Short mmCIF file of C-alpha atoms in Angstrom, two decimals:
data_model
loop_
_atom_site.label_atom_id
_atom_site.label_comp_id
_atom_site.label_asym_id
_atom_site.label_seq_id
_atom_site.Cartn_x
_atom_site.Cartn_y
_atom_site.Cartn_z
CA MET A 12 -58.82 49.58 -171.33
CA ALA A 13 -57.60 51.03 -174.63
CA PHE A 14 -57.17 47.52 -176.02
CA GLN A 15 -60.79 46.66 -175.20
CA ILE A 16 -62.08 49.76 -177.01
CA LEU A 17 -59.87 49.01 -180.03
CA LEU A 18 -61.08 45.40 -180.08
CA ASN A 19 -64.68 46.59 -179.91
CA VAL A 20 -64.22 49.01 -182.84
CA PHE A 21 -62.44 46.25 -184.77
CA LEU A 22 -65.36 43.87 -184.15
CA ALA A 23 -67.78 46.54 -185.35
CA LEU A 24 -65.75 46.94 -188.55
CA VAL A 25 -65.71 43.16 -189.06
CA TRP A 26 -69.50 43.23 -188.64
CA MET A 27 -69.72 45.89 -191.38
CA PHE A 28 -67.59 43.74 -193.70
CA LEU A 29 -69.80 40.71 -193.01
CA LYS A 30 -72.93 42.73 -193.77
CA VAL A 31 -71.26 44.26 -196.87
CA SER A 32 -72.46 47.75 -196.00
CA ASN A 33 -71.00 51.11 -195.09
CA GLU A 34 -74.01 52.47 -193.18
CA PRO A 35 -73.35 54.06 -189.76
CA ILE A 36 -76.28 52.09 -188.32
CA ASP A 37 -74.52 48.81 -189.14
CA PHE A 38 -71.42 50.08 -187.33
CA LEU A 39 -73.55 50.79 -184.26
CA VAL A 40 -75.21 47.36 -184.40
CA GLY A 41 -71.80 45.70 -184.77
CA TYR A 42 -70.47 47.81 -181.89
CA PHE A 43 -73.35 46.64 -179.71
CA PHE A 44 -72.69 42.95 -180.47
CA GLY A 45 -68.96 43.51 -179.94
CA LEU A 46 -69.78 45.09 -176.58
CA LEU A 47 -71.77 41.97 -175.62
CA LEU A 48 -68.83 39.76 -176.60
CA VAL A 49 -66.27 41.87 -174.72
CA PHE A 50 -68.56 41.84 -171.67
CA THR A 51 -68.98 38.06 -171.84
CA PHE A 52 -65.24 37.46 -171.96
CA ARG A 53 -64.30 40.35 -169.63
CA ARG A 54 -62.16 38.04 -167.49
CA PHE A 55 -59.73 37.58 -170.40
CA PHE A 56 -58.46 41.11 -170.02
CA PRO A 57 -55.99 42.40 -167.41
CA SER A 58 -58.01 45.56 -166.72
CA ARG A 59 -61.68 45.70 -165.80
CA PHE A 60 -64.57 45.97 -168.27
CA TYR A 61 -64.22 49.37 -169.92
CA LEU A 62 -67.83 50.54 -169.66
CA LEU A 63 -67.34 50.79 -165.88
CA ARG A 64 -64.60 53.30 -166.50
CA VAL A 65 -66.75 55.28 -168.93
CA VAL A 66 -69.44 55.43 -166.21
CA ALA A 67 -66.77 56.64 -163.75
CA VAL A 68 -65.78 59.45 -166.15
CA ILE A 69 -69.41 60.55 -166.51
CA ASN A 70 -69.73 60.43 -162.71
CA LEU A 71 -66.64 62.65 -162.37
CA ILE A 72 -68.14 65.21 -164.77
CA ALA A 73 -71.39 65.21 -162.80
CA ILE A 74 -69.54 65.72 -159.49
CA PHE A 75 -67.57 68.59 -161.04
CA ILE A 76 -70.71 70.38 -162.28
CA LYS A 77 -72.38 69.98 -158.87
CA GLU A 78 -69.32 71.32 -157.01
CA LEU A 79 -69.02 74.20 -159.49
CA LEU A 80 -72.60 75.33 -158.83
CA LEU A 81 -72.35 74.97 -155.04
CA SER A 82 -69.03 76.77 -154.68
CA ASN A 83 -70.13 79.57 -157.04
CA ILE A 84 -73.13 80.17 -154.78
CA ALA A 85 -70.81 80.19 -151.75
CA VAL A 86 -68.50 82.77 -153.35
CA LEU A 87 -71.51 84.87 -154.35
CA LYS A 88 -72.64 84.91 -150.73
CA VAL A 89 -69.21 86.18 -149.63
CA ILE A 90 -69.24 88.89 -152.30
CA ILE A 91 -72.65 90.36 -151.50
CA LYS A 92 -72.13 90.20 -147.75
CA PRO A 93 -71.75 93.74 -146.34
CA LYS A 94 -69.09 92.55 -143.88
CA LEU A 95 -65.90 90.91 -145.16
CA ASP A 96 -65.11 88.24 -142.61
CA ILE A 97 -62.95 85.82 -144.59
CA GLN A 98 -59.48 84.56 -143.70
CA PRO A 99 -57.46 83.87 -146.86
CA GLY A 100 -54.66 81.40 -146.45
CA ILE A 101 -52.59 78.66 -148.04
CA PHE A 102 -52.78 75.07 -146.84
CA ALA A 103 -51.10 71.85 -147.93
CA LEU A 104 -53.12 68.96 -149.31
CA PRO A 105 -51.38 65.58 -149.25
CA THR A 106 -52.51 63.59 -152.29
CA GLU A 107 -52.40 59.86 -152.93
CA LEU A 108 -52.56 60.19 -156.72
CA LYS A 109 -49.47 59.00 -158.56
CA LYS A 110 -49.72 59.60 -162.30
CA ASP A 111 -49.04 62.98 -163.94
CA TRP A 112 -52.44 63.28 -165.59
CA GLU A 113 -54.29 62.42 -162.39
CA ILE A 114 -52.50 65.17 -160.44
CA THR A 115 -53.05 67.63 -163.31
CA LEU A 116 -56.75 66.77 -163.45
CA LEU A 117 -57.14 67.13 -159.68
CA SER A 118 -55.31 70.49 -159.71
CA ASN A 119 -57.45 71.82 -162.54
CA LEU A 120 -60.68 70.67 -160.88
CA ILE A 121 -59.64 72.37 -157.62
CA THR A 122 -58.70 75.55 -159.47
CA LEU A 123 -61.91 75.65 -161.51
CA THR A 124 -64.11 75.48 -158.43
CA PRO A 125 -64.22 79.02 -157.04
CA GLY A 126 -62.77 79.73 -153.60
CA THR A 127 -59.80 77.40 -153.96
CA LEU A 128 -56.76 77.70 -156.23
CA VAL A 129 -53.72 75.46 -156.67
CA VAL A 130 -50.60 77.59 -156.22
CA ASP A 131 -47.81 75.04 -156.42
CA ILE A 132 -46.92 71.36 -156.37
CA SER A 133 -44.11 69.98 -154.22
CA ASP A 134 -41.11 68.46 -155.99
CA ASP A 135 -42.08 64.88 -155.14
CA ASN A 136 -45.62 65.42 -156.50
CA GLN A 137 -47.11 64.34 -153.18
CA THR A 138 -48.39 67.68 -151.83
CA LEU A 139 -50.55 70.33 -153.45
CA TYR A 140 -50.38 73.86 -152.02
CA ILE A 141 -53.82 75.41 -152.23
CA HIS A 142 -54.83 79.01 -151.68
CA ALA A 143 -58.27 79.15 -150.14
CA MET A 144 -60.56 82.16 -149.90
CA ASP A 145 -61.55 81.04 -146.44
CA ALA A 146 -58.82 78.93 -144.86
CA SER A 147 -60.30 79.01 -141.34
CA ASP A 148 -61.65 75.50 -141.85
CA ALA A 149 -58.80 74.00 -143.90
CA GLU A 150 -59.41 70.53 -142.44
CA ALA A 151 -62.97 70.56 -143.77
CA ALA A 152 -61.78 71.70 -147.20
CA ILE A 153 -59.14 68.95 -147.33
CA SER A 154 -61.60 66.25 -146.36
CA SER A 155 -64.22 67.51 -148.82
CA ILE A 156 -61.74 67.53 -151.72
CA LYS A 157 -60.49 64.09 -150.75
CA ASN A 158 -63.99 62.69 -150.56
CA THR A 159 -65.23 64.12 -153.86
CA PHE A 160 -62.61 64.76 -156.53
CA GLU A 161 -59.80 62.48 -155.46
CA LYS A 162 -62.14 59.55 -154.92
CA ALA A 163 -63.80 60.09 -158.32
CA ILE A 164 -60.43 60.31 -160.11
CA MET A 165 -59.28 57.12 -158.37
CA GLU A 166 -62.47 55.43 -159.59
CA VAL A 167 -61.51 56.35 -163.16
CA SER A 168 -57.89 55.20 -162.97
CA ARG A 169 -58.29 52.14 -160.75
CA MET B 4 -34.66 77.15 -157.95
CA ARG B 5 -36.58 74.86 -160.28
CA THR B 6 -40.32 75.10 -159.93
CA ASN B 7 -42.42 72.01 -160.49
CA ASP B 8 -43.91 72.37 -163.99
CA LEU B 9 -45.99 69.19 -163.81
CA ILE B 10 -49.35 70.74 -164.72
CA LEU B 11 -47.94 72.80 -167.61
CA GLN B 12 -46.08 69.81 -169.06
CA THR B 13 -49.03 67.45 -168.80
CA VAL B 14 -51.43 69.92 -170.43
CA THR B 15 -48.84 70.67 -173.15
CA LYS B 16 -48.67 66.97 -174.09
CA VAL B 17 -52.40 67.06 -174.88
CA ILE B 18 -52.82 70.58 -176.32
CA LEU B 19 -49.80 70.30 -178.66
CA PHE B 20 -51.53 67.77 -180.94
CA ILE B 21 -54.72 69.84 -181.14
CA ILE B 22 -52.75 72.97 -182.13
CA LEU B 23 -50.76 71.04 -184.75
CA LEU B 24 -53.91 69.51 -186.24
CA PHE B 25 -55.50 72.96 -186.37
CA SER B 26 -52.41 74.33 -188.14
CA ILE B 27 -52.63 71.55 -190.77
CA HIS B 28 -56.31 72.39 -191.24
CA LEU B 29 -55.46 76.07 -191.71
CA PHE B 30 -52.79 75.14 -194.26
CA PHE B 31 -55.16 73.12 -196.44
CA ALA B 32 -58.08 75.54 -196.01
CA GLY B 33 -56.07 78.30 -197.69
CA HIS B 34 -57.51 77.89 -201.19
CA TYR B 35 -61.20 78.40 -200.45
CA TYR B 36 -61.33 79.76 -196.89
CA PRO B 37 -59.13 82.01 -194.69
CA GLY B 38 -55.83 80.32 -193.98
CA GLY B 39 -52.83 79.25 -196.00
CA GLY B 40 -49.14 78.54 -195.72
CA PHE B 41 -48.14 81.60 -193.73
CA ILE B 42 -50.67 81.34 -190.92
CA GLY B 43 -50.34 77.54 -190.84
CA GLY B 44 -46.58 77.82 -190.44
CA LEU B 45 -46.91 80.42 -187.71
CA MET B 46 -49.38 78.20 -185.85
CA THR B 47 -47.03 75.20 -186.09
CA ALA B 48 -44.15 77.35 -184.87
CA GLY B 49 -46.41 78.48 -182.02
CA ALA B 50 -46.97 74.86 -181.01
CA LEU B 51 -43.19 74.29 -180.99
CA VAL B 52 -42.70 77.44 -178.90
CA LEU B 53 -45.21 76.03 -176.40
CA LEU B 54 -43.01 72.90 -176.24
CA LEU B 55 -39.97 75.11 -175.63
CA LEU B 56 -41.81 76.91 -172.82
CA ALA B 57 -42.90 73.70 -171.10
CA PHE B 58 -39.65 71.75 -171.51
CA ASP B 59 -36.06 72.89 -171.92
CA MET B 60 -34.22 73.32 -175.21
CA LYS B 61 -32.20 70.08 -175.00
CA THR B 62 -35.36 68.00 -174.61
CA VAL B 63 -37.06 69.65 -177.58
CA ALA B 64 -33.90 69.18 -179.68
CA ASN B 65 -34.03 65.46 -178.79
CA ILE B 66 -37.74 65.20 -179.64
CA LEU B 67 -37.38 67.04 -182.96
CA PRO B 68 -33.81 66.76 -184.31
CA VAL B 69 -34.48 69.32 -187.05
CA ASN B 70 -32.02 71.87 -188.38
CA TYR B 71 -34.30 74.85 -189.00
CA ARG B 72 -31.83 76.64 -191.29
CA ILE B 73 -31.86 73.68 -193.69
CA MET B 74 -35.65 73.62 -193.38
CA THR B 75 -35.79 77.24 -194.54
CA ALA B 76 -33.56 76.41 -197.51
CA ILE B 77 -35.74 73.44 -198.49
CA GLY B 78 -38.83 75.66 -198.31
CA LEU B 79 -37.25 78.24 -200.62
CA LEU B 80 -36.27 75.45 -203.04
CA PHE B 81 -39.90 74.25 -203.07
CA SER B 82 -41.19 77.72 -203.97
CA ILE B 83 -38.51 78.38 -206.61
CA GLY B 84 -38.94 74.90 -208.07
CA THR B 85 -42.68 75.44 -208.44
CA GLY B 86 -42.00 78.68 -210.27
CA ALA B 87 -39.26 77.22 -212.46
CA GLY B 88 -41.34 74.15 -213.32
CA SER B 89 -43.66 76.29 -215.39
CA LEU B 90 -40.71 77.25 -217.65
CA LEU B 91 -40.47 73.63 -218.82
CA PHE B 92 -43.94 73.91 -220.37
CA ASN B 93 -43.16 77.14 -222.25
CA VAL B 94 -45.39 79.34 -220.06
CA PRO B 95 -44.30 82.38 -218.01
CA PHE B 96 -42.52 81.98 -214.66
CA LEU B 97 -44.81 81.05 -211.71
CA THR B 98 -47.75 79.99 -213.92
CA HIS B 99 -49.76 77.46 -211.95
CA ALA B 100 -51.49 74.41 -213.34
CA PHE B 101 -54.49 72.71 -211.78
CA THR B 102 -56.62 69.73 -212.60
CA ASP B 103 -59.45 67.63 -211.17
CA VAL B 104 -58.39 64.07 -210.47
CA TYR B 105 -60.60 61.14 -209.45
CA LEU B 106 -58.70 59.42 -206.67
CA PRO B 107 -59.86 56.16 -205.07
CA LEU B 108 -61.65 56.75 -201.71
CA LEU B 109 -61.32 60.54 -201.89
CA GLY B 110 -63.50 61.00 -204.98
CA LYS B 111 -63.17 64.19 -207.01
CA THR B 112 -60.08 66.04 -205.81
CA SER B 113 -58.68 69.19 -207.34
CA LEU B 114 -54.90 69.24 -207.40
CA HIS B 115 -53.17 72.60 -207.76
CA THR B 116 -49.45 73.38 -207.98
CA ALA B 117 -50.08 76.37 -205.66
CA VAL B 118 -50.12 73.80 -202.84
CA LEU B 119 -46.45 73.05 -203.55
CA PHE B 120 -45.66 76.77 -203.45
CA ASP B 121 -47.57 77.01 -200.15
CA ILE B 122 -45.59 74.10 -198.69
CA GLY B 123 -42.49 76.17 -199.41
CA VAL B 124 -43.98 79.18 -197.64
CA TYR B 125 -44.99 76.94 -194.71
CA LEU B 126 -41.50 75.49 -194.27
CA VAL B 127 -39.82 78.91 -194.58
CA VAL B 128 -42.10 80.45 -191.94
CA ILE B 129 -41.48 77.60 -189.47
CA GLY B 130 -37.75 77.65 -190.16
CA VAL B 131 -37.32 81.41 -189.79
CA THR B 132 -39.50 81.67 -186.65
CA MET B 133 -37.79 78.79 -184.88
CA THR B 134 -34.32 80.05 -185.89
CA ILE B 135 -35.07 83.49 -184.43
CA ILE B 136 -36.46 82.07 -181.18
CA GLN B 137 -33.71 79.48 -180.72
CA THR B 138 -30.95 82.00 -181.43
CA ILE B 139 -32.35 84.37 -178.83
CA GLY B 140 -32.95 81.51 -176.38
CA GLU B 141 -29.45 80.06 -176.66
CA ASP B 142 -27.83 83.28 -175.41
CA GLU B 143 -26.59 82.09 -172.03
#
């Protein structure tokens, strides 16, 4: 992944040296041709073609913005309701993510979407404890988190 | 009872470099814009304090095997040396010299001996702040 990006930048620089220019446009042209070369020989590399991962990152950002809007509207509904009929509670979310940064990213995404908040992580990093504004349907919350954020993060780090 | 500091530690690993880069920027901005050795040193010390908060003291001592008392002394030597250097040229103590130099790649660069004095201030501020915090923190 990182090696492919470095190779691509290196190819763009070589292109600039061949053209004997220091214009940004020549860097971009060289980057484009380097991208074509890296794509053609993508089976050389141990990890997959890196543009797929960039697309996965953009997809994750889009999912986050969508969830942020939806959950904000949900919290707004609870606030302006005359009757307070929520059941706050803490539930455990078993996670399949392994690396530190994946778990941190998942925790921060959960915390940033209103209504849910990561309170603690178990010592073996396998369970997140989440405080929910409405824990009456914890199963639904778990499955929704698993299907959106966790899946998108796995797409990035696969 | 050790809590799991995974999120704090992971975020620290990323944020630390941004804070340190910002402190270097503040240090070099000091001549024409707000900033300088004092605030740059405090910002660097703040980044190190964040490390101390996220990890324990032994780990930070392994990452940065720096004796902060010696660092303070070196900073004072820098500042005094800059002041004493002006005596060699028969001008009053702490007179600064500056010149414009054409360096390759960088183009026209103004070099000023006040930067050396500011490096001294920077090192002293880091050294004193970290000494204070470590001395308080080591009280078991």
